[in-house]
Amino acid sequence: MNDQTTTHAIVATRAGGPEVLELREIPVPSPGDGELLVEVAAAGVNFIDTYRRSGVYRIDYPSVLGTEGAGVVVATGSDAGGFTAGDRVAWSDAPRSYAGHVIVRAERALPVPPGIDLQVAAALPLQGMTAHYLATSTYPIAAGDQVLIHAGAGGVGLLLTQLAVARGATVITTVSTEAKADLSRGAGAHHVINYRELTDLTTELPALVRELAGGGVHVAYDSVGKDTFDASLASLRRRGMLVLFGGSSGQVPPFDIQRLNAAGSAFLTRPTLGDYVATRAELLSRAEELFAAVRTGQLNVRIGATFPLTEAAAAHTALEGRRTTGKVLLLP
Ligand code: NDP
């Protein structure tokens, strides 16, 4: 049972920098049909939250931020999909997750298996599922593939590297510091390039990658976007695939499709998580595989930093300032 009537929440008051985030006291929401009221143990901080805060993706302001987290069900509406108070759940797509309490739709809630810590569970729904669909569905990595992964020490980067290595790929990553290089190697990367040491990313990076990969990579996973897109395209082998899945350095400008021809009949895709977990069956099967890999020790989840919920602005500053590694969490 939930006796609280109000809860803390982090609200984006308008589009802008981290300074627009405010701690407010909001009413604890009531779960409707098919909904769970969850006491949040940890809320995931993701780049998409910064896009929504800054106005890259428009939302109605003021708005409580966040979409990801893990916690304990405290109340349910009718048709709650078999969930009851006391169940531990995680989620990737419950708006207003930067709060002490949040409504999660039962059809999107992931049961957290025993033995998995709620902070680890909060780190998987968005970045883990993304790494999973990228490695298994967008481009199903096969043994012997040469793979390029940018931001190799990031939240998605560390997980994607481990999944790619487990599938038998040779993995080349990029990072911006030596400390991040060590973390990326620890995740299994075979070659790590500090792209801050290159004077001309667009020409030097593909040259290095092509040499390491014996002519180019089968797939380049690019979440950095504006700064790395051209280098990623030039790093592909014939009929390789460029998977642009983010824009941490900024969005890629409009693109001339003829460039795919010049890049060796390259494939380009711009996937998004929602399309790879659209059904409950797909959502659960990806989550189950990830949780199982964590339980058996095959997948190591790095919680790079935790911040009290009240310091959400500092968490955003750190993420946007390239000062984070692995998962960043807010603790209500
Ligand atoms: P990360 O932990 O990867 O953090 C972003 C990293 O990008 C930084 O640490 C930094 O690593 C690198 N980076 C390079 N240039 C810049 C720059 N100018 N400003 C900031 N960072 C830069 O974040 P996430 O794992 O949460 O997300 C990674 C990306 O994946 C984001 O762009 C996000 O939007 C996207 N994403 C896409 C999804 C999808 O389905 N399409 C789902 C989930 C995430 P370094 O210092 O080593 O360069």
Coordinates of C-alpha atoms and ligand atoms in Angstrom, one line a residue, residues 45-48 51 126-127 130 133 151-152 154-157 174-177 180 195 223-224 227 245-249 270-273 319-320 322 324 326, ligand 1:
V45 CA 19.6 8.9 -17.1
N46 CA 19.8 8.7 -20.9
F47 CA 20.8 11.0 -23.7
I48 CA 17.2 11.2 -24.8
Y51 CA 17.3 16.0 -25.9
L126 CA 17.1 1.3 -22.4
Q127 CA 20.8 1.0 -23.0
T130 CA 19.4 -1.0 -27.4
Y133 CA 18.6 -5.1 -30.7
A151 CA 31.8 5.9 -27.5
G152 CA 33.0 2.5 -26.4
G154 CA 29.5 4.8 -22.8
G155 CA 26.3 3.2 -21.5
V156 CA 25.4 1.5 -24.7
G157 CA 29.0 1.2 -25.8
T174 CA 36.6 4.8 -30.2
V175 CA 36.9 6.7 -26.9
S176 CA 38.1 10.2 -25.8
T177 CA 40.4 9.4 -22.8
K180 CA 37.8 5.2 -21.1
Y195 CA 39.8 9.8 -31.4
S223 CA 25.8 7.1 -31.7
V224 CA 28.1 10.1 -31.8
D227 CA 31.3 14.4 -35.6
F245 CA 21.6 5.4 -33.7
G246 CA 22.3 8.6 -31.9
G247 CA 23.6 12.1 -32.0
S248 CA 25.7 12.7 -28.9
S249 CA 27.8 15.3 -30.7
R270 CA 18.6 5.0 -38.3
P271 CA 16.9 2.6 -35.9
T272 CA 15.1 3.4 -32.6
L273 CA 14.4 1.1 -29.7
L319 CA 26.6 13.1 -19.4
E320 CA 26.6 15.9 -21.9
R322 CA 31.5 13.4 -21.7
T324 CA 30.4 9.6 -17.5
G326 CA 28.6 3.2 -18.3
Ligands
NDP1 P1 26.9 7.5 -23.5 O1 27.2 6.9 -22.2 O2 27.4 6.8 -24.7 O3 27.4 9.0 -23.5 C1 27.7 9.6 -24.7 C2 29.1 9.5 -25.1 O4 29.2 10.0 -26.4 C3 30.1 10.3 -24.3 O5 30.5 9.8 -23.1 C4 31.2 10.5 -25.3 O6 32.1 9.4 -25.2 C5 30.6 10.4 -26.6 N1 30.6 11.7 -27.3 C6 31.3 12.0 -28.4 N2 31.1 13.3 -28.7 C7 30.4 13.9 -27.8 C8 29.9 15.2 -27.6 N3 30.2 16.2 -28.4 N4 29.1 15.4 -26.5 C9 28.8 14.4 -25.7 N5 29.2 13.2 -25.8 C10 30.0 12.9 -26.9 O7 25.3 7.7 -23.7 P2 24.2 6.6 -23.9 O8 24.8 5.2 -23.8 O9 23.1 6.9 -23.0 O10 23.7 6.9 -25.3 C11 24.6 6.8 -26.4 C12 23.9 7.3 -27.6 O11 22.9 6.4 -28.1 C13 23.1 8.6 -27.5 O12 23.3 9.4 -28.6 C14 21.7 8.2 -27.4 O13 20.8 9.2 -27.9 C15 21.7 7.0 -28.3 N6 20.7 6.0 -28.0 C16 19.9 5.6 -29.1 C17 18.9 4.7 -28.9 C18 18.2 4.2 -30.1 O14 17.4 3.3 -30.0 N7 18.3 4.8 -31.3 C19 18.6 4.1 -27.6 C20 19.5 4.5 -26.6 C21 20.5 5.5 -26.8 P3 33.7 9.8 -25.5 O15 34.1 10.8 -24.4 O16 34.4 8.5 -25.3 O17 33.7 10.3 -26.9

